[in-house]
Amino acid sequence: MKVVHLFPVMKFGGAPIVVLNLIKDDKNNIHIVISKKDDIELSKEFEKYSNKLYNIDTLSVSFESILQVISVLYREKPDIIHAHGKGGAFYTFIASFILLKPAKIIYTFHGFNNKFSGIKSFIYKLFEKSFSFFVDKYIAVSNTEKIKVIESNFYNKNKICVIPNGVSIEKKELSFDKLIVLKKYDYNIVTLSRISPQKDLETMLFSFKEIVAKSDKNVGLHILGGYIENDKEYAQKIYSICDSLNLKNNVEFWADTPFASSYLHYFDLYWSTALWEGLPTAIIEAMMQKVPVVATSCVGNIDLVNENTGVLTPMKDPTEISKIIIEFFQNNHYVSSVENAYNFVNKNFTAEVYTNNILGLYHEVLNENSTIR
C-alpha cells in the first residue's frame, strides 16, 4: 500500500508529529510526504523515516506548487492520499480535480473551524462542499470535533469517523543555559503554543499578569513555539502586550524548539488558553509526563481534561483563569488527577493505538478491486 501524506509545513505540532510517528511505526507500507521543509531537526526526521519526501511549499497557494503536487501524484500513483488540515485539503482537491481522483482520499481536520467571515467564509464553504465529492473518509481527531463537524452541515456524517491523535514520548535533557532560566523561578508554567489567534495568548498574558501580582511565588511563564508568516502581525501584537504589561522578567519566549514536548517534565504546570483544538497533542504529552494540566473548555481540550484529569477554565476570562491557577498553586488536590491523566492517555492516545487505527481505516477505504502497490 502506497500512501501520500500532504500537510502544509514541517513544524513541530499536531499533524506533522502524528504523521512522523505513523511512518516510524509502519514498516510494511510505503509512506510519501509532501510538505514544506521548515524546522531543520524535524525535516531531518522526515528525510530519515519517509520512503520519499517532496519539499513543496503547500503553506501558501501558488501555481508552481499546484503543478508540483499534481506532478508528484501523477508519477507516484498512490493508493491513498491523506490530506492533513486545510492546506493539505486544498492541494489534494486541486490535484484530484485535474487528475480525476487518482486515489482514495482521506481528510483529517486537525482542528475544524471556520474562522473566516464574509466572502472568505462563503469561498471556504464552497471549497469544503466541492471537496466532499472526492473524499472517501473524514477523520475527526476527537469526539467533540466530530460533533462540531456534523453541526456545520457541510459533510456526509456517514463518512466521518473519529481517530484520536497518538503520541510517543522520549524525555530529553535541557541544556545548561535553559536550566539556569528555569531556576530563576519558584514555579514554572509552560505552554507548547504556536503564536496564533487560535491559542489566544492575549488572554494568557493578561491572566498571567494577575497571577504574578497576586501570587506569593516567583512564577515564570514559558511559551515554547514560534509563528508562521501568516501570523507575524499577531505575534508582534503578543510581544507588544508582554512589554506593555511589564512581564518581560517573567515571560520566556523560547521560539520554535525542536522536540519541545521532550522537555515538559521539567515544568510544574501545563497551561492552554486555546479557543479551539482538534485534539491537542501537547496536552497528551504533558499528561504522559505527569505534568498537571489547566486548560480552557474548548473543543478538543474537553476530550482530555475533566475533573478527574486536570482543571478546566472558561475561555477569554483572564480574571477567572488567574483565580483558578492561583488556587491550583495552593492546593495539592491535583496529585490524583495527574495519575488519572497518565493512565488515561497511555491507554487511549499512544502512537501504537493510532497506527493500528489508521492502518485499519486505510484498508477499509481500499475496496476489494483496488490494486494495492
XYZ file of C-alpha atoms in Angstrom:
373
model
C 0.000 0.000 0.000
C 1.345 3.398 -1.003
C 0.169 6.452 0.953
C 0.916 10.102 0.221
C 0.639 12.453 3.209
C 0.030 16.092 2.376
C 0.313 18.791 5.053
C 1.438 22.437 4.851
C 4.714 22.720 6.760
C 7.220 20.687 8.769
C 6.927 22.484 12.092
C 6.515 20.798 15.446
C 2.793 20.420 16.053
C -0.130 18.022 15.845
C -0.306 16.891 12.208
C 3.432 16.578 11.425
C 4.158 14.707 14.665
C 1.259 12.294 14.159
C 2.407 11.561 10.593
C 6.012 11.134 11.714
C 5.037 8.652 14.427
C 3.000 6.676 11.897
C 5.771 6.356 9.334
C 8.223 5.417 12.081
C 5.950 2.618 13.301
C 4.711 1.245 9.968
C 7.462 -0.538 8.057
C 5.129 -2.626 5.896
C 3.789 0.130 3.652
C 5.162 2.982 1.562
C 4.752 6.472 3.029
C 5.483 9.526 0.873
C 5.393 13.038 2.333
C 4.601 16.297 0.530
C 5.232 19.348 2.688
C 7.344 22.458 3.051
C 10.580 21.987 4.974
C 10.876 24.380 7.895
C 12.254 23.125 11.188
C 15.671 21.617 10.441
C 15.550 18.826 13.022
C 12.015 17.771 12.124
C 12.828 17.836 8.409
C 15.767 15.502 9.069
C 13.418 13.083 10.824
C 11.088 13.029 7.817
C 14.032 12.528 5.470
C 15.151 9.588 7.582
C 11.846 7.755 8.001
C 9.687 8.536 4.949
C 10.161 6.493 1.797
C 10.187 9.715 -0.209
C 9.996 13.359 0.789
C 8.960 16.143 -1.579
C 9.809 19.637 -0.351
C 6.928 21.640 -1.836
C 5.565 24.901 -0.429
C 1.985 23.943 0.393
C 1.786 26.512 3.192
C 0.701 29.188 0.729
C -1.210 28.989 -2.541
C 0.890 29.157 -5.686
C 0.531 27.925 -9.252
C 4.035 26.431 -9.112
C 3.192 24.357 -6.024
C -0.061 23.163 -7.602
C 1.838 21.905 -10.654
C 4.450 20.218 -8.450
C 1.843 18.399 -6.367
C -0.022 17.257 -9.480
C 3.244 16.008 -10.983
C 4.156 14.029 -7.851
C 0.745 12.380 -7.552
C 0.668 11.522 -11.261
C 4.134 9.979 -11.046
C 3.752 8.156 -7.718
C 0.239 6.777 -8.332
C -0.620 6.277 -4.647
C -3.390 4.075 -3.325
C -4.359 6.703 -0.743
C -3.877 10.446 -0.459
C -4.131 11.532 3.167
C -4.751 15.279 3.444
C -3.996 16.870 6.807
C -5.597 20.226 7.634
C -6.960 22.880 5.288
C -3.672 23.340 3.409
C -3.345 19.654 2.648
C -7.021 19.535 1.672
C -6.713 22.428 -0.794
C -3.840 20.908 -2.763
C -5.423 17.458 -2.657
C -8.661 18.905 -4.046
C -6.996 20.704 -6.962
C -4.869 17.681 -7.868
C -7.840 15.314 -7.577
C -9.906 17.527 -9.859
C -7.174 17.708 -12.511
C -6.208 14.026 -12.280
C -9.814 12.783 -11.992
C -9.407 11.453 -8.436
C -6.216 9.388 -8.776
C -6.566 7.607 -5.402
C -8.735 7.096 -2.358
C -8.814 10.288 -0.298
C -8.815 10.672 3.465
C -9.060 14.107 5.062
C -8.120 14.716 8.714
C -9.320 18.086 10.010
C -6.786 18.604 12.835
C -8.866 21.388 14.389
C -12.066 22.008 12.452
C -13.053 25.666 12.487
C -14.473 28.176 10.030
C -12.660 31.271 11.281
C -13.476 33.256 8.153
C -16.220 35.820 7.615
C -17.965 37.437 4.661
C -16.809 36.427 1.199
C -13.918 34.359 2.617
C -16.371 32.269 4.627
C -18.512 31.725 1.529
C -15.480 30.627 -0.516
C -14.342 28.293 2.262
C -17.770 26.652 2.491
C -17.862 26.288 -1.291
C -14.424 24.660 -1.231
C -15.381 22.189 1.515
C -18.610 21.297 -0.285
C -16.784 20.752 -3.582
C -14.019 18.713 -1.954
C -16.611 16.479 -0.281
C -17.360 14.841 -3.650
C -13.794 13.490 -3.712
C -13.320 12.499 -0.062
C -13.837 8.849 0.866
C -13.441 9.306 4.613
C -13.136 12.211 7.034
C -11.231 11.886 10.286
C -12.115 13.951 13.325
C -9.402 13.640 15.945
C -11.808 13.923 18.883
C -15.458 13.265 19.656
C -16.187 16.950 20.199
C -14.578 17.817 16.870
C -16.833 15.259 15.171
C -19.902 16.876 16.746
C -18.766 20.294 15.534
C -18.161 18.948 12.020
C -21.615 17.346 11.848
C -23.281 20.528 13.138
C -21.706 22.515 10.285
C -23.861 20.566 7.783
C -21.010 20.570 5.231
C -20.377 16.851 5.282
C -21.944 13.430 4.944
C -21.916 12.256 8.565
C -21.656 8.636 7.433
C -18.190 9.408 6.088
C -16.910 10.838 9.387
C -15.024 8.709 11.884
C -13.002 9.508 14.998
C -9.352 8.501 15.247
C -7.601 10.358 18.082
C -4.051 11.602 17.689
C -1.413 9.320 19.120
C 1.943 10.376 20.510
C 5.104 8.871 21.905
C 7.442 10.464 24.410
C 11.216 10.465 24.609
C 12.416 12.551 27.531
C 15.437 14.721 26.797
C 17.838 16.726 28.943
C 17.700 20.514 28.837
C 20.825 22.475 28.055
C 22.637 24.143 30.948
C 21.557 27.648 29.910
C 17.881 26.599 29.841
C 18.196 25.015 33.282
C 19.548 28.321 34.573
C 16.464 30.053 33.163
C 14.129 27.641 34.976
C 15.973 28.099 38.268
C 15.141 31.813 38.207
C 11.586 30.943 39.233
C 9.896 29.137 42.103
C 7.202 27.820 39.778
C 7.434 27.235 36.031
C 4.340 27.207 33.802
C 4.672 26.016 30.211
C 2.614 26.069 27.054
C 3.519 24.491 23.722
C 1.746 27.037 21.574
C 2.288 28.300 18.098
C 1.793 32.064 18.368
C -1.538 32.347 16.587
C -5.036 33.683 17.338
C -6.254 30.108 17.883
C -4.118 29.791 21.024
C -5.358 33.130 22.458
C -2.082 34.128 24.072
C -3.579 37.566 24.732
C -5.823 36.073 27.400
C -2.886 34.067 28.719
C -0.725 37.165 29.190
C -3.471 39.248 30.825
C -4.266 36.355 33.144
C -0.592 35.786 33.908
C -0.225 39.452 34.865
C -2.796 38.868 37.616
C -1.061 35.655 38.677
C 2.268 37.448 39.073
C 0.633 40.276 41.027
C -1.305 38.031 43.420
C 0.948 35.008 43.876
C 3.480 34.752 46.686
C 5.711 32.747 44.338
C 8.107 33.968 41.676
C 6.325 32.474 38.674
C 7.716 32.042 35.172
C 5.681 31.502 32.005
C 7.468 29.683 29.194
C 5.961 29.862 25.701
C 7.500 27.176 23.507
C 6.626 27.860 19.894
C 7.185 30.317 17.088
C 4.842 31.551 14.391
C 4.240 31.140 10.693
C 4.463 34.113 8.346
C 0.678 34.471 8.170
C 0.605 35.093 11.937
C 3.525 37.525 12.091
C 1.296 40.530 12.826
C -0.407 38.660 15.669
C 2.970 37.603 17.083
C 4.147 41.215 17.132
C 0.950 42.106 18.989
C 1.679 39.437 21.609
C 5.244 40.681 22.127
C 3.901 44.227 22.476
C 1.306 43.172 25.064
C 4.004 41.379 27.043
C 6.078 44.572 27.116
C 3.131 46.821 27.993
C 2.185 44.566 30.925
C 5.765 44.729 32.181
C 6.105 40.945 32.066
C 9.497 40.693 30.385
C 11.093 39.461 33.612
C 8.588 36.619 33.969
C 7.755 35.503 30.409
C 10.229 33.479 28.370
C 9.618 33.126 24.628
C 11.546 30.022 23.584
C 10.535 30.309 19.902
C 10.490 27.097 17.838
C 12.129 24.434 19.984
C 12.931 21.069 18.374
C 11.197 18.207 20.196
C 9.846 20.663 22.771
C 7.497 18.074 24.266
C 10.527 16.054 25.374
C 11.264 18.743 27.989
C 7.819 19.045 29.557
C 8.844 17.005 32.602
C 10.925 19.971 33.797
C 7.830 22.136 34.319
C 5.313 22.416 37.150
C 2.157 23.104 35.155
C 0.942 22.874 31.554
C -1.431 25.685 30.509
C -3.695 26.078 27.469
C -5.903 29.078 26.663
C -6.877 27.788 23.215
C -10.177 28.798 21.618
C -10.451 25.559 19.662
C -8.421 22.421 19.029
C -8.741 19.136 17.217
C -7.105 17.003 19.883
C -4.112 18.813 21.416
C -1.070 16.558 21.322
C 0.773 18.853 23.744
C -1.763 18.163 26.494
C -1.439 14.422 25.860
C 2.348 14.758 26.038
C 2.133 16.707 29.302
C -0.127 14.071 30.836
C 2.233 11.314 29.704
C 4.992 13.055 31.677
C 2.791 13.557 34.750
C 2.622 17.328 34.424
C -0.659 18.761 35.793
C -2.841 20.473 33.186
C -5.044 23.578 33.274
C -6.886 24.222 30.011
C -9.807 26.111 28.533
C -13.054 24.246 27.966
C -12.860 24.340 24.173
C -13.420 21.638 21.557
C -10.557 19.150 21.764
C -9.374 20.165 25.229
C -12.529 18.811 26.866
C -11.905 15.388 25.336
C -8.810 15.164 27.527
C -9.296 17.423 30.539
C -12.040 16.976 33.116
C -12.375 16.996 36.902
C -10.554 13.661 37.060
C -7.609 14.510 34.794
C -6.970 18.239 35.265
C -8.692 21.593 35.609
C -10.885 23.340 33.036
C -11.254 27.112 32.823
C -13.555 29.387 30.828
C -12.291 30.922 27.601
C -11.335 34.595 27.301
C -11.714 35.300 31.033
C -8.296 36.353 32.399
C -9.517 37.109 35.921
C -11.318 33.804 36.439
C -8.441 31.848 34.904
C -5.908 33.542 37.186
C -8.034 32.711 40.246
C -8.163 29.052 39.249
C -4.408 28.819 38.690
C -3.541 30.588 41.965
C -5.861 28.189 43.787
C -4.133 25.378 41.931
C -0.793 26.531 43.381
C -2.195 26.491 46.895
C -3.745 23.020 46.869
C -2.443 19.539 46.306
C -5.731 18.109 45.053
C -4.236 17.813 41.575
C -1.932 14.947 42.634
C -4.598 12.300 41.992
C -5.605 13.964 38.710
C -2.032 13.616 37.442
C -2.108 9.854 37.973
C -5.574 9.582 36.436
C -4.478 11.581 33.404
C -1.334 9.489 32.984
C -3.314 6.247 32.955
C -6.000 7.709 30.677
C -3.689 8.901 27.896
C -1.439 5.851 27.978
C -4.481 3.667 27.431
C -6.052 5.692 24.616
C -3.598 8.034 22.888
C -0.327 6.259 22.227
C 1.336 6.190 18.812
C 0.765 2.421 18.677
C -3.001 2.815 19.131
C -3.095 5.497 16.418
C -1.077 3.390 13.972
C -3.373 0.394 14.380
C -6.486 2.538 13.930
C -5.262 4.476 10.903
C -3.950 1.406 9.068
C -7.291 -0.265 9.694
C -9.041 2.692 8.083
C -6.656 2.686 5.106
C -7.516 -0.944 4.388
C -11.216 -0.233 4.879
C -11.344 2.503 2.222
C -9.470 0.406 -0.317
C -12.192 -1.626 -1.971
C -11.724 -5.238 -2.991
C -10.946 -4.344 -6.585
C -8.131 -1.942 -5.717
C -4.620 -2.877 -6.733
C -2.509 -2.261 -3.644
C 1.063 -1.329 -4.513
